PDB file of C-alpha atoms and ligand atoms in Angstrom:
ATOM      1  CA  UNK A   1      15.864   2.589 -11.446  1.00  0.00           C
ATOM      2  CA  UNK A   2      13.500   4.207 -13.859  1.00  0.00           C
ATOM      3  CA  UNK A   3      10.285   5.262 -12.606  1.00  0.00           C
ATOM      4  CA  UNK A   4       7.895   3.510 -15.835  1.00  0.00           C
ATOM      5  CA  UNK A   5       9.702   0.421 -16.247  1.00  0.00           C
ATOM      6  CA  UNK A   6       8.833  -2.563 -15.704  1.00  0.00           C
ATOM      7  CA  UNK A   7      10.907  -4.869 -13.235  1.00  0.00           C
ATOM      8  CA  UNK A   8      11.027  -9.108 -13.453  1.00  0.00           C
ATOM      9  CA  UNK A   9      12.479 -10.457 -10.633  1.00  0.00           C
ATOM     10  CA  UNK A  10      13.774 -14.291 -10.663  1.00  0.00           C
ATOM     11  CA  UNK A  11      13.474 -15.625  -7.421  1.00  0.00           C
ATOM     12  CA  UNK A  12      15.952 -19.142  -7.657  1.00  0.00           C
ATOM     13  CA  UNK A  13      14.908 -19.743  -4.145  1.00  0.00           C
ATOM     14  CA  UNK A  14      16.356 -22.830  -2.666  1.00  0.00           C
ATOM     15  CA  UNK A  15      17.564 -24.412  -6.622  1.00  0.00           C
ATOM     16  CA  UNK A  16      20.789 -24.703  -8.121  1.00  0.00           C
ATOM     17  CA  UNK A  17      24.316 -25.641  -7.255  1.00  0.00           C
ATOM     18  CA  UNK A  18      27.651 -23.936  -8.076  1.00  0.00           C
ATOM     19  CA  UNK A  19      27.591 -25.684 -11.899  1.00  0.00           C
ATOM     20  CA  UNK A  20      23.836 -25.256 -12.815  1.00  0.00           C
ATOM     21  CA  UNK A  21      23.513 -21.645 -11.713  1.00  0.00           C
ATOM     22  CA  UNK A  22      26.294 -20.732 -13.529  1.00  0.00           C
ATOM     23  CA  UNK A  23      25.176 -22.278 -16.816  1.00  0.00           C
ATOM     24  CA  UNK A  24      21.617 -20.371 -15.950  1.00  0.00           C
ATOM     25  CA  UNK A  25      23.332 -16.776 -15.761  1.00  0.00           C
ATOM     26  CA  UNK A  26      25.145 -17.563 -18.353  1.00  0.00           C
ATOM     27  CA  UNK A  27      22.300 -18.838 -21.108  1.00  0.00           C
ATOM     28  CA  UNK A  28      20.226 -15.869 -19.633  1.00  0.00           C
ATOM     29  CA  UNK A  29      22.742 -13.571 -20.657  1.00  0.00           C
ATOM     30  CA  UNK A  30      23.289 -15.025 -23.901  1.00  0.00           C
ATOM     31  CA  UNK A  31      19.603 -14.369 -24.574  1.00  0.00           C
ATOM     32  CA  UNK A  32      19.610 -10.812 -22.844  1.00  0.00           C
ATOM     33  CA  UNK A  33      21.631  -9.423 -24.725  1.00  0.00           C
ATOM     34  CA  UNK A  34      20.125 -10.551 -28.236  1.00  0.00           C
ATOM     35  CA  UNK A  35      16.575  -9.886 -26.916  1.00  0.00           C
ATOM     36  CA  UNK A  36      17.489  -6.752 -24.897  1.00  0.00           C
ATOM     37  CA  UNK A  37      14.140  -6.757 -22.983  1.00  0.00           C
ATOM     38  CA  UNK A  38      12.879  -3.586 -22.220  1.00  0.00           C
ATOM     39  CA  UNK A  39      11.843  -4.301 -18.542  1.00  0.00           C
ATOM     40  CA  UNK A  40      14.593  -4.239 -15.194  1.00  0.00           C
ATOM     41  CA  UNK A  41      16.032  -7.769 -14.966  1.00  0.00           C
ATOM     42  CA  UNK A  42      16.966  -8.939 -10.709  1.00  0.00           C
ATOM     43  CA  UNK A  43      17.760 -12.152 -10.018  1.00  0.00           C
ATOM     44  CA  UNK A  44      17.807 -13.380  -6.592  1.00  0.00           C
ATOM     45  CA  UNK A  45      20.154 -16.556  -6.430  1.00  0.00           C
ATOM     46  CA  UNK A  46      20.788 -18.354  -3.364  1.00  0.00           C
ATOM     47  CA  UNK A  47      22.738 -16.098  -1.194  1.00  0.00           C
ATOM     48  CA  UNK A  48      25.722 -18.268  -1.309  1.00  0.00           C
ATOM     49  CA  UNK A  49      25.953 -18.193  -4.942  1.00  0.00           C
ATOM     50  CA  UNK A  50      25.680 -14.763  -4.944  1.00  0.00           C
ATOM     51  CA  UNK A  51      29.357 -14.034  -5.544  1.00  0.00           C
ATOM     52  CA  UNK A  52      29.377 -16.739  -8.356  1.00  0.00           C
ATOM     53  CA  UNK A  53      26.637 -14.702 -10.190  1.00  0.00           C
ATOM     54  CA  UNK A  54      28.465 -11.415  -9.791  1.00  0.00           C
ATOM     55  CA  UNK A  55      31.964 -12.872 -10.854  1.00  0.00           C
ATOM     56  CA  UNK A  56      29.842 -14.139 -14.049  1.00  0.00           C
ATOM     57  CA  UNK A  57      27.918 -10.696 -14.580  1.00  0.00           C
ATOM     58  CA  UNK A  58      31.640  -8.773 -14.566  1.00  0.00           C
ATOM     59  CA  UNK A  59      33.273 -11.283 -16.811  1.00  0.00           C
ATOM     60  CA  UNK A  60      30.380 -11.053 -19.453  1.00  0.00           C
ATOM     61  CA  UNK A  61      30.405  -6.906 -18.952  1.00  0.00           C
ATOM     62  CA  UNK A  62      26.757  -6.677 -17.883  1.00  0.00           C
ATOM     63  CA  UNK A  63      26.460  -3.704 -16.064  1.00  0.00           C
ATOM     64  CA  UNK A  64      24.691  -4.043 -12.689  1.00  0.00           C
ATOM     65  CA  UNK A  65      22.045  -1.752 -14.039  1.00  0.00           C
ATOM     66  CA  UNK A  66      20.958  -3.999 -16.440  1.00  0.00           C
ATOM     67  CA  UNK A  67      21.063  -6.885 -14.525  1.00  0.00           C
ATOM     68  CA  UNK A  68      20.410  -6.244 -10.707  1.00  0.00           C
ATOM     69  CA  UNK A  69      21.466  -8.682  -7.816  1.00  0.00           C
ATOM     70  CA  UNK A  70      19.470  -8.970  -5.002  1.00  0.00           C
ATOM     71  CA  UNK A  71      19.120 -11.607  -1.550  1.00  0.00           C
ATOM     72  CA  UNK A  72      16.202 -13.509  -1.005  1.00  0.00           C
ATOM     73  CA  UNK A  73      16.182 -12.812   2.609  1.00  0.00           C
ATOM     74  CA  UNK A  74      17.752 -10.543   5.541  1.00  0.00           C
ATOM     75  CA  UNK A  75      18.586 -10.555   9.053  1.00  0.00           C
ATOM     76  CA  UNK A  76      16.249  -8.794  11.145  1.00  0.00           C
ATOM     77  CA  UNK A  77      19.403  -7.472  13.037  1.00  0.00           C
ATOM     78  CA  UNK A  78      22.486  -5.333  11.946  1.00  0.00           C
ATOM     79  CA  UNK A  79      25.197  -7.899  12.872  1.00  0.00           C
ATOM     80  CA  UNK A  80      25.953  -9.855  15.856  1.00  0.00           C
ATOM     81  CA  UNK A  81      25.736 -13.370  17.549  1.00  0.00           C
ATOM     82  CA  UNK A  82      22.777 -14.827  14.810  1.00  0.00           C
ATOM     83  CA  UNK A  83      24.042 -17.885  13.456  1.00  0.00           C
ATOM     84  CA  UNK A  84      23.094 -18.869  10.253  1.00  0.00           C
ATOM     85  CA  UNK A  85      21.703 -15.307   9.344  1.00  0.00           C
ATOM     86  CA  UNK A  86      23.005 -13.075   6.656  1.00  0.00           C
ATOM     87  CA  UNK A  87      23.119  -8.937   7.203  1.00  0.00           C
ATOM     88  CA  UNK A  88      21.696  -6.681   4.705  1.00  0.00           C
ATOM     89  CA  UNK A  89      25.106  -5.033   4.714  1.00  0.00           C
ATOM     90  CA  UNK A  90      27.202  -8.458   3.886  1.00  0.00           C
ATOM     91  CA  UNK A  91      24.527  -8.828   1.068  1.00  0.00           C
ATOM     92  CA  UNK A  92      25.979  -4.879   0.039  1.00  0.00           C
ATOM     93  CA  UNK A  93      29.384  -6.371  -0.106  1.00  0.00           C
ATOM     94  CA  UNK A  94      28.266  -8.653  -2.934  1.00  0.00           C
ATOM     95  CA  UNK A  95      26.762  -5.424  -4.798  1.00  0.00           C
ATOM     96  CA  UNK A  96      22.769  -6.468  -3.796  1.00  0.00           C
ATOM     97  CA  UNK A  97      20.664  -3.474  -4.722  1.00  0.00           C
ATOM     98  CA  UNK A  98      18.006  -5.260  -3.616  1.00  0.00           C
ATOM     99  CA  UNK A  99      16.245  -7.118  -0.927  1.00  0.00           C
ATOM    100  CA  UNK A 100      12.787  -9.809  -0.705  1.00  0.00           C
ATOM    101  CA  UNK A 101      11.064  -9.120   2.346  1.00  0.00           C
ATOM    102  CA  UNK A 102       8.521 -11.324   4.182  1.00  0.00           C
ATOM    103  CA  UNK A 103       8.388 -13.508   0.944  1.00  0.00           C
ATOM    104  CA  UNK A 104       4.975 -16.517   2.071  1.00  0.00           C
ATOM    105  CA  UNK A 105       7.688 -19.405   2.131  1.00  0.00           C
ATOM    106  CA  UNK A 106       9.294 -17.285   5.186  1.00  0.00           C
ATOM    107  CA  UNK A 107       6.033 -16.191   7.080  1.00  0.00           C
ATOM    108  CA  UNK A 108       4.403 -19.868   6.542  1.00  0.00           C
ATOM    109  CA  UNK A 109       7.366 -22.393   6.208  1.00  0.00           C
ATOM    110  CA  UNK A 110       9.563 -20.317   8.459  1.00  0.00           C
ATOM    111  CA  UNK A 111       7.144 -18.857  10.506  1.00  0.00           C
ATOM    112  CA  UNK A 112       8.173 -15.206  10.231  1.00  0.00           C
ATOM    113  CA  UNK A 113       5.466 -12.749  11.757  1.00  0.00           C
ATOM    114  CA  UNK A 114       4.441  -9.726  10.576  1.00  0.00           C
ATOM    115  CA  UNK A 115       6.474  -7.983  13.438  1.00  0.00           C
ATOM    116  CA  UNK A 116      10.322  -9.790  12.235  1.00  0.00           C
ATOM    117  CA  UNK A 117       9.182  -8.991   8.699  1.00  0.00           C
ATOM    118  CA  UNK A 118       8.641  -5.117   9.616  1.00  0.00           C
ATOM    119  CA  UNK A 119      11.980  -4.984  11.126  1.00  0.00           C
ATOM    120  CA  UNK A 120      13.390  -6.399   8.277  1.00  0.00           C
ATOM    121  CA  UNK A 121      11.729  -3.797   6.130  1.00  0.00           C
ATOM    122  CA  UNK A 122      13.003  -1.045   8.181  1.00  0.00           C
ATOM    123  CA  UNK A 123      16.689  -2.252   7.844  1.00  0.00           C
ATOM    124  CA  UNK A 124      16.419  -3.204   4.780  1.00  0.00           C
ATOM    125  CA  UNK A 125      15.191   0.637   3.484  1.00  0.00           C
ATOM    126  CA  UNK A 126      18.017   2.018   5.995  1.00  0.00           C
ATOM    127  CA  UNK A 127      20.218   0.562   4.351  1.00  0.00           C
ATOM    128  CA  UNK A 128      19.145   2.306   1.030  1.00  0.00           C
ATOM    129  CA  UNK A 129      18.213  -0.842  -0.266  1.00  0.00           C
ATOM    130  CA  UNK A 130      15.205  -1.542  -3.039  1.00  0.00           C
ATOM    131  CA  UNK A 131      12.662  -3.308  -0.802  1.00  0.00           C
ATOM    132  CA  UNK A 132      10.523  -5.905  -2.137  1.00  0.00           C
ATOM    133  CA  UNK A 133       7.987  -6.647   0.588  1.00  0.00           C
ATOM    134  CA  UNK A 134       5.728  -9.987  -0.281  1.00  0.00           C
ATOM    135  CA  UNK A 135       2.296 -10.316   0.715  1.00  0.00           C
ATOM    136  CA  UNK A 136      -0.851 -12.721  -0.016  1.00  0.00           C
ATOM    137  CA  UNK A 137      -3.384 -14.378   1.236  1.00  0.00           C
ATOM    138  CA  UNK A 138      -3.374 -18.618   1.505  1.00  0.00           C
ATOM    139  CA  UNK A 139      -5.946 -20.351   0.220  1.00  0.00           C
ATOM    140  CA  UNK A 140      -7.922 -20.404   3.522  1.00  0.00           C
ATOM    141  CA  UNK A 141      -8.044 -16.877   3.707  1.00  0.00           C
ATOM    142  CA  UNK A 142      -9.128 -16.313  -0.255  1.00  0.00           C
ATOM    143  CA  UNK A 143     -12.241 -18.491   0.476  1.00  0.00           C
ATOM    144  CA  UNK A 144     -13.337 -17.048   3.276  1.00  0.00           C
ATOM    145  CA  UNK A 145     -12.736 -14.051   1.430  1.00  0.00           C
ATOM    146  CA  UNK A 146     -10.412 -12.201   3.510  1.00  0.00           C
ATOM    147  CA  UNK A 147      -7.646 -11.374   1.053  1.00  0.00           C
ATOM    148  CA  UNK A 148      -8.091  -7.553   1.268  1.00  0.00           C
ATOM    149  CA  UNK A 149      -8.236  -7.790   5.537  1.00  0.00           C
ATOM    150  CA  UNK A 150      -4.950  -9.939   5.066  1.00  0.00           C
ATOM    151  CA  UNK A 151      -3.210  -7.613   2.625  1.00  0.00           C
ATOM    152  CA  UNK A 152      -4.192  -4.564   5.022  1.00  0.00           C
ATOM    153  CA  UNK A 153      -2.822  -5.793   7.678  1.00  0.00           C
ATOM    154  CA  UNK A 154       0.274  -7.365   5.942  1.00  0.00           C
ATOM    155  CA  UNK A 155       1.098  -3.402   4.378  1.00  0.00           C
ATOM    156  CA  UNK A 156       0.357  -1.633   7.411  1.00  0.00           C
ATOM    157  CA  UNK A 157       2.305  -3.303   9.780  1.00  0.00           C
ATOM    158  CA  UNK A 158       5.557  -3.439   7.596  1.00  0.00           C
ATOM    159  CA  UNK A 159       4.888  -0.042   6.273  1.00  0.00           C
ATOM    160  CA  UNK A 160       3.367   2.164   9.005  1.00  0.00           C
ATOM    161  CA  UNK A 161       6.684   2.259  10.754  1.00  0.00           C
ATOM    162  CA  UNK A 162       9.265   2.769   7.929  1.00  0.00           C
ATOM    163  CA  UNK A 163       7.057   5.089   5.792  1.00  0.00           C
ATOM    164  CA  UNK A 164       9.383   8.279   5.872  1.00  0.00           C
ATOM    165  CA  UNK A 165      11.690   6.235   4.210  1.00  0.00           C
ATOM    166  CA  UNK A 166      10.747   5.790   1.175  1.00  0.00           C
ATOM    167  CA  UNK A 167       7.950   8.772   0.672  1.00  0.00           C
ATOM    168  CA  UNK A 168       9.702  11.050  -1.278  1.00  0.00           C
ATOM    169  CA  UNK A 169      11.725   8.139  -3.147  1.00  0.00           C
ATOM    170  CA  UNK A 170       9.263   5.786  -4.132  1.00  0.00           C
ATOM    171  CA  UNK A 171      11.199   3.385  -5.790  1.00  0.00           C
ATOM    172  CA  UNK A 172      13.036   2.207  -3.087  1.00  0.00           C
ATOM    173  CA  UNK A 173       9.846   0.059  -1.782  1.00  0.00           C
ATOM    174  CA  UNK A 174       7.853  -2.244  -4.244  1.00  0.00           C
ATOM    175  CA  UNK A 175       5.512  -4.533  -3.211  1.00  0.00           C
ATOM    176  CA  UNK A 176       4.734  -8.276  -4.746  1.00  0.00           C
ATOM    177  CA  UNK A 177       1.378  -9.581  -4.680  1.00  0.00           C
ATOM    178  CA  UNK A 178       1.456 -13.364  -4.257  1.00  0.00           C
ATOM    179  CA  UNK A 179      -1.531 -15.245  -3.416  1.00  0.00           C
ATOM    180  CA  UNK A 180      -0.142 -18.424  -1.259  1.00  0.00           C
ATOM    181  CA  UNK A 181      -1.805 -20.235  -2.946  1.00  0.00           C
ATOM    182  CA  UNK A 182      -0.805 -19.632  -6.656  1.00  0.00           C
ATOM    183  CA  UNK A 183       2.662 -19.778  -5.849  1.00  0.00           C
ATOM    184  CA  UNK A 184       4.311 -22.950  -7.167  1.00  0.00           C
ATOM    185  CA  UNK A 185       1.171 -24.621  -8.016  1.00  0.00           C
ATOM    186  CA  UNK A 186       0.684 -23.782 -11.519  1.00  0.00           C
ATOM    187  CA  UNK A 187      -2.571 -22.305 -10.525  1.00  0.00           C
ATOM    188  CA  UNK A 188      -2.339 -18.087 -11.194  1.00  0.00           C
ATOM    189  CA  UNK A 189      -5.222 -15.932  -9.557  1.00  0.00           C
ATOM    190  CA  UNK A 190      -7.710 -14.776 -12.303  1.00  0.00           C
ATOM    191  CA  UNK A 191      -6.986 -11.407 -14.549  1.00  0.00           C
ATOM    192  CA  UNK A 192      -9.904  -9.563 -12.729  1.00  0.00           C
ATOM    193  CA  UNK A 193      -8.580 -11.007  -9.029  1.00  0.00           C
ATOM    194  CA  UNK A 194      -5.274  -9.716 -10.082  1.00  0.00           C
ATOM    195  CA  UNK A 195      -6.455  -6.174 -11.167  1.00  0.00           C
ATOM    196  CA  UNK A 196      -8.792  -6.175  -8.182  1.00  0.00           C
ATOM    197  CA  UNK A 197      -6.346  -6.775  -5.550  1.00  0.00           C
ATOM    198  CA  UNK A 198      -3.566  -4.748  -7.041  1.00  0.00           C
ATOM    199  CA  UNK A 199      -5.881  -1.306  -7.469  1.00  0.00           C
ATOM    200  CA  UNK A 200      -6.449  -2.210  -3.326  1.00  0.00           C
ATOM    201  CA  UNK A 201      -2.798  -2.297  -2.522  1.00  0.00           C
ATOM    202  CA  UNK A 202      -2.415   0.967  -5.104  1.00  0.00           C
ATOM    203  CA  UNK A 203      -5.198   2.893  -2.564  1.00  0.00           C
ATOM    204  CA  UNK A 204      -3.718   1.385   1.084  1.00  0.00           C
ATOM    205  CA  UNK A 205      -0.261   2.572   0.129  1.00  0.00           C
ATOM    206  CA  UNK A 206      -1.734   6.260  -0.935  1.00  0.00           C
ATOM    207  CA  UNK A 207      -3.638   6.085   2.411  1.00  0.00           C
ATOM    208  CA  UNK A 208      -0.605   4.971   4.044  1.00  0.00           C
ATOM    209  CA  UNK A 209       1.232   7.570   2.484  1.00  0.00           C
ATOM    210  CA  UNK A 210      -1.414  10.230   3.200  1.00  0.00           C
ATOM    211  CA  UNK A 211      -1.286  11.024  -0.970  1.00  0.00           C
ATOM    212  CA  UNK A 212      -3.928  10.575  -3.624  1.00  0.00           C
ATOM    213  CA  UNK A 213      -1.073   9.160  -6.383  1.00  0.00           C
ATOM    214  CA  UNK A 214       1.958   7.232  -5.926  1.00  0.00           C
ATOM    215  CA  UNK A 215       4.424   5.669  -8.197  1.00  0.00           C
ATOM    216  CA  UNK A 216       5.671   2.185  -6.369  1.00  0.00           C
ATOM    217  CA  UNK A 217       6.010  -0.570  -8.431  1.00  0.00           C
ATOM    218  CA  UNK A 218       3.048  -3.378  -7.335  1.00  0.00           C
ATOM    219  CA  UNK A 219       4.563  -6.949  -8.960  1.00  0.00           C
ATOM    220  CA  UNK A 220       2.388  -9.863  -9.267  1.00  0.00           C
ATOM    221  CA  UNK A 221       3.337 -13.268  -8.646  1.00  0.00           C
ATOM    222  CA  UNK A 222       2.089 -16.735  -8.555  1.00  0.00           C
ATOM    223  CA  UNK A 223       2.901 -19.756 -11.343  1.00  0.00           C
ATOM    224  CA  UNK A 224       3.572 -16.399 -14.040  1.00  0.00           C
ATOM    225  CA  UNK A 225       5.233 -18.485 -16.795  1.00  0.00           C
ATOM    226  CA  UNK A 226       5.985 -17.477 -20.565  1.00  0.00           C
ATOM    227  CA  UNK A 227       2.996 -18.083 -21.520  1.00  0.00           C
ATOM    228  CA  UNK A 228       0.458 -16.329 -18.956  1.00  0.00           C
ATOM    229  CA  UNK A 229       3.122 -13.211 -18.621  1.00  0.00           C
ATOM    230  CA  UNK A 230       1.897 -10.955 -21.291  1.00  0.00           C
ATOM    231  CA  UNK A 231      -1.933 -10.582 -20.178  1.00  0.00           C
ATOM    232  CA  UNK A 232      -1.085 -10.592 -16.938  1.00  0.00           C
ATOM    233  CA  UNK A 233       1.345  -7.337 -17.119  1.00  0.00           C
ATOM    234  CA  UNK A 234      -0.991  -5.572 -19.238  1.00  0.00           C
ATOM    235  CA  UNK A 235      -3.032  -4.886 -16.030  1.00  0.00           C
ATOM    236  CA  UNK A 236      -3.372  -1.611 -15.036  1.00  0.00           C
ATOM    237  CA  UNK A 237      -1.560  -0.965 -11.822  1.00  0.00           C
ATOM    238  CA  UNK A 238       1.035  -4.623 -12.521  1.00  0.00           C
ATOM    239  CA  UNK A 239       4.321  -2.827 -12.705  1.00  0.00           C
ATOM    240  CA  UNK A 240       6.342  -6.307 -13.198  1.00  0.00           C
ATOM    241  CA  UNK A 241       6.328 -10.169 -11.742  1.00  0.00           C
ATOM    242  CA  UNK A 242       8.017 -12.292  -9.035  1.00  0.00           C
ATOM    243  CA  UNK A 243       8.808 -15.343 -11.114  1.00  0.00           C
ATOM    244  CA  UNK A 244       9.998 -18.535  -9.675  1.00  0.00           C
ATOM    245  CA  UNK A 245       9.848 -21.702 -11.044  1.00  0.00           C
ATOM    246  CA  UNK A 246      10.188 -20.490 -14.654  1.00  0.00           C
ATOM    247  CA  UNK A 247      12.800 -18.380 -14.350  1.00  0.00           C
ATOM    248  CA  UNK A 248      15.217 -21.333 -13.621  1.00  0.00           C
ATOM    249  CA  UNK A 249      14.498 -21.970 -17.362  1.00  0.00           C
ATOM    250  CA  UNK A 250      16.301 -18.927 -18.899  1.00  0.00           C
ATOM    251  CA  UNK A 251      14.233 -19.586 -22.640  1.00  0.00           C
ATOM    252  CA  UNK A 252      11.125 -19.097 -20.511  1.00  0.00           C
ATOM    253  CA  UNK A 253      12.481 -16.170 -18.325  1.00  0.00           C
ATOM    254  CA  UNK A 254      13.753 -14.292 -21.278  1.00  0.00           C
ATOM    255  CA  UNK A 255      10.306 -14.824 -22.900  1.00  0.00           C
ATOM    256  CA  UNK A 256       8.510 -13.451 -19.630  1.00  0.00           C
ATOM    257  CA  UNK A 257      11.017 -10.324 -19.786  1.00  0.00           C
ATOM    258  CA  UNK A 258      10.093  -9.689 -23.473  1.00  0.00           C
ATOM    259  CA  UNK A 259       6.252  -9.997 -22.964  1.00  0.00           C
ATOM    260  CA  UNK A 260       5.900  -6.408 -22.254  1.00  0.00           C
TER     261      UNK A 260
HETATM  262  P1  PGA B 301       6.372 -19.472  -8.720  1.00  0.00           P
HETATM  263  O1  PGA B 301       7.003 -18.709  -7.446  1.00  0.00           O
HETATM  264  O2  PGA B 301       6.585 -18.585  -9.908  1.00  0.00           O
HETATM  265  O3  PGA B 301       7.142 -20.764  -8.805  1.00  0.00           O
HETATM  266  O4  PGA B 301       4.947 -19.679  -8.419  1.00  0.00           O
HETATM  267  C1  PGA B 301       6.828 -17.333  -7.279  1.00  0.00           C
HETATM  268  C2  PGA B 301       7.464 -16.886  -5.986  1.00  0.00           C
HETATM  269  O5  PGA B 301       7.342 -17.601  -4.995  1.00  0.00           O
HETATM  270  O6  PGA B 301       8.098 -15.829  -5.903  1.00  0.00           O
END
């Protein structure tokens, strides 16, 4: 992955069957490859679609590169009696480069705590996998004004422990800012909230790092849509967006992807 590009991840999340996300990778690539966006594309299907998307990706000759698979979600063990749970290797097998850690549906719906979610990280960058590691406050917390305490802690503990792994290769960990909040509601946290809270995260991580500069990619997310994408990645310190809801459009994911 290239160190100043931008990346725009489609998270699909619980949407789509076998026919719909088919026609979605294959309209998106349709309009890829006429708008060749300059940014790194990842979608993040269902993990059970995953091999549909792939199958469609090598039949249409889009190189992995330009189009990146990734799973929504890990196992916080290797393998083993987990029912139900998916390993970061089996996600390898079906050519994921990367993985969406601790991602607010899974800490809040699915109750994940911060300790699961730093065990995932750790596998997840053993593995050699690109990390995305979610964090945000809920709307609770961003009126009582504790979104910077929350996104400490959040960093720390996922971080702290698996920080040798990615220091000298800092694009194997990116982090997504995603208010709670904002996500899914149509309701995006303001330009200078946005550029606020991302030049925090860009500070914790060079304290966590013991550095005064780092390169990892901070993504934004949080109801982006066509429309709000461009003045929302021309913040300093946005390297790229989660984007779920629109990106199950692909007119309005290929317009997000072009907005840089
Ligand atoms: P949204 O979801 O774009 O629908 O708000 C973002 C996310 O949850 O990753």
């Amino acid at each position: 992955m290239s160190k100043n590009k931008y990346l725009i991840a489609a998270n699909w999340k619980q949407n789509c069957d076998s026919k719909s996300s088919t026609k979605l990778i294959n309209d998106f690539v349709k309009l890829f490859n006429k708008t060749k966006p300059k940014c790194d594309v990842l979608i993040l299907p269902p993990s059970i679609y995953l091999d549909t998307i792939l199958t469609r990706l090598n039949k249409l000759k889009v190189p992995l590169k330009k189009i990146s698979l990734g799973i929504q979600n890990i196992s916080p063990f290797l393998n083993g009696a987990y029912t139900g749970e998916i390993s970061v290797d089996m996600a390898k097998d079906f050519k994921c480069s990367y993985s969406l850690i601790g991602h607010s549906e899974r800490r809040h719906v699915f109750m994940e705590s911060d300790k699961i979610i730093s065990a995932k990280t750790k596998l997840s960058l053993e593995s050699g996998m690109n990390t995305i590691l979610c964090v945000g406050e809920t709307i609770a917390e961003y009126n009582q004004k504790q979104t910077k305490e929350v996104i400490l802690r959040q960093l720390k503990t996922a971080l702290l422990k698996s920080k040798d792994l990615f220091k000298s290769d800092q694009d194997k960990i990116i982090i997504a800012y995603e208010p709670v909040w904002a996500i899914g509601s149509g309701k995006t946290a303001s330009l200078d909230d946005i550029a606020d809270v991302h030049a925090y995260i860009r500070n914790t991580l060079n304290k966590i790092l013991g550095t005064k500069k780092n390169t990892i990619k901070i993504l934004y997310g949080g109801s982006v849509n066509d429309l709000n994408a461009a003045s929302i990645l021309k913040i300093p310190d946005v390297n790229g967006a989660l984007v779920g809801g629109a990106s199950l459009n692909s007119k309005k994911f290929i317009d997000i992807c072009s907005s840089i």
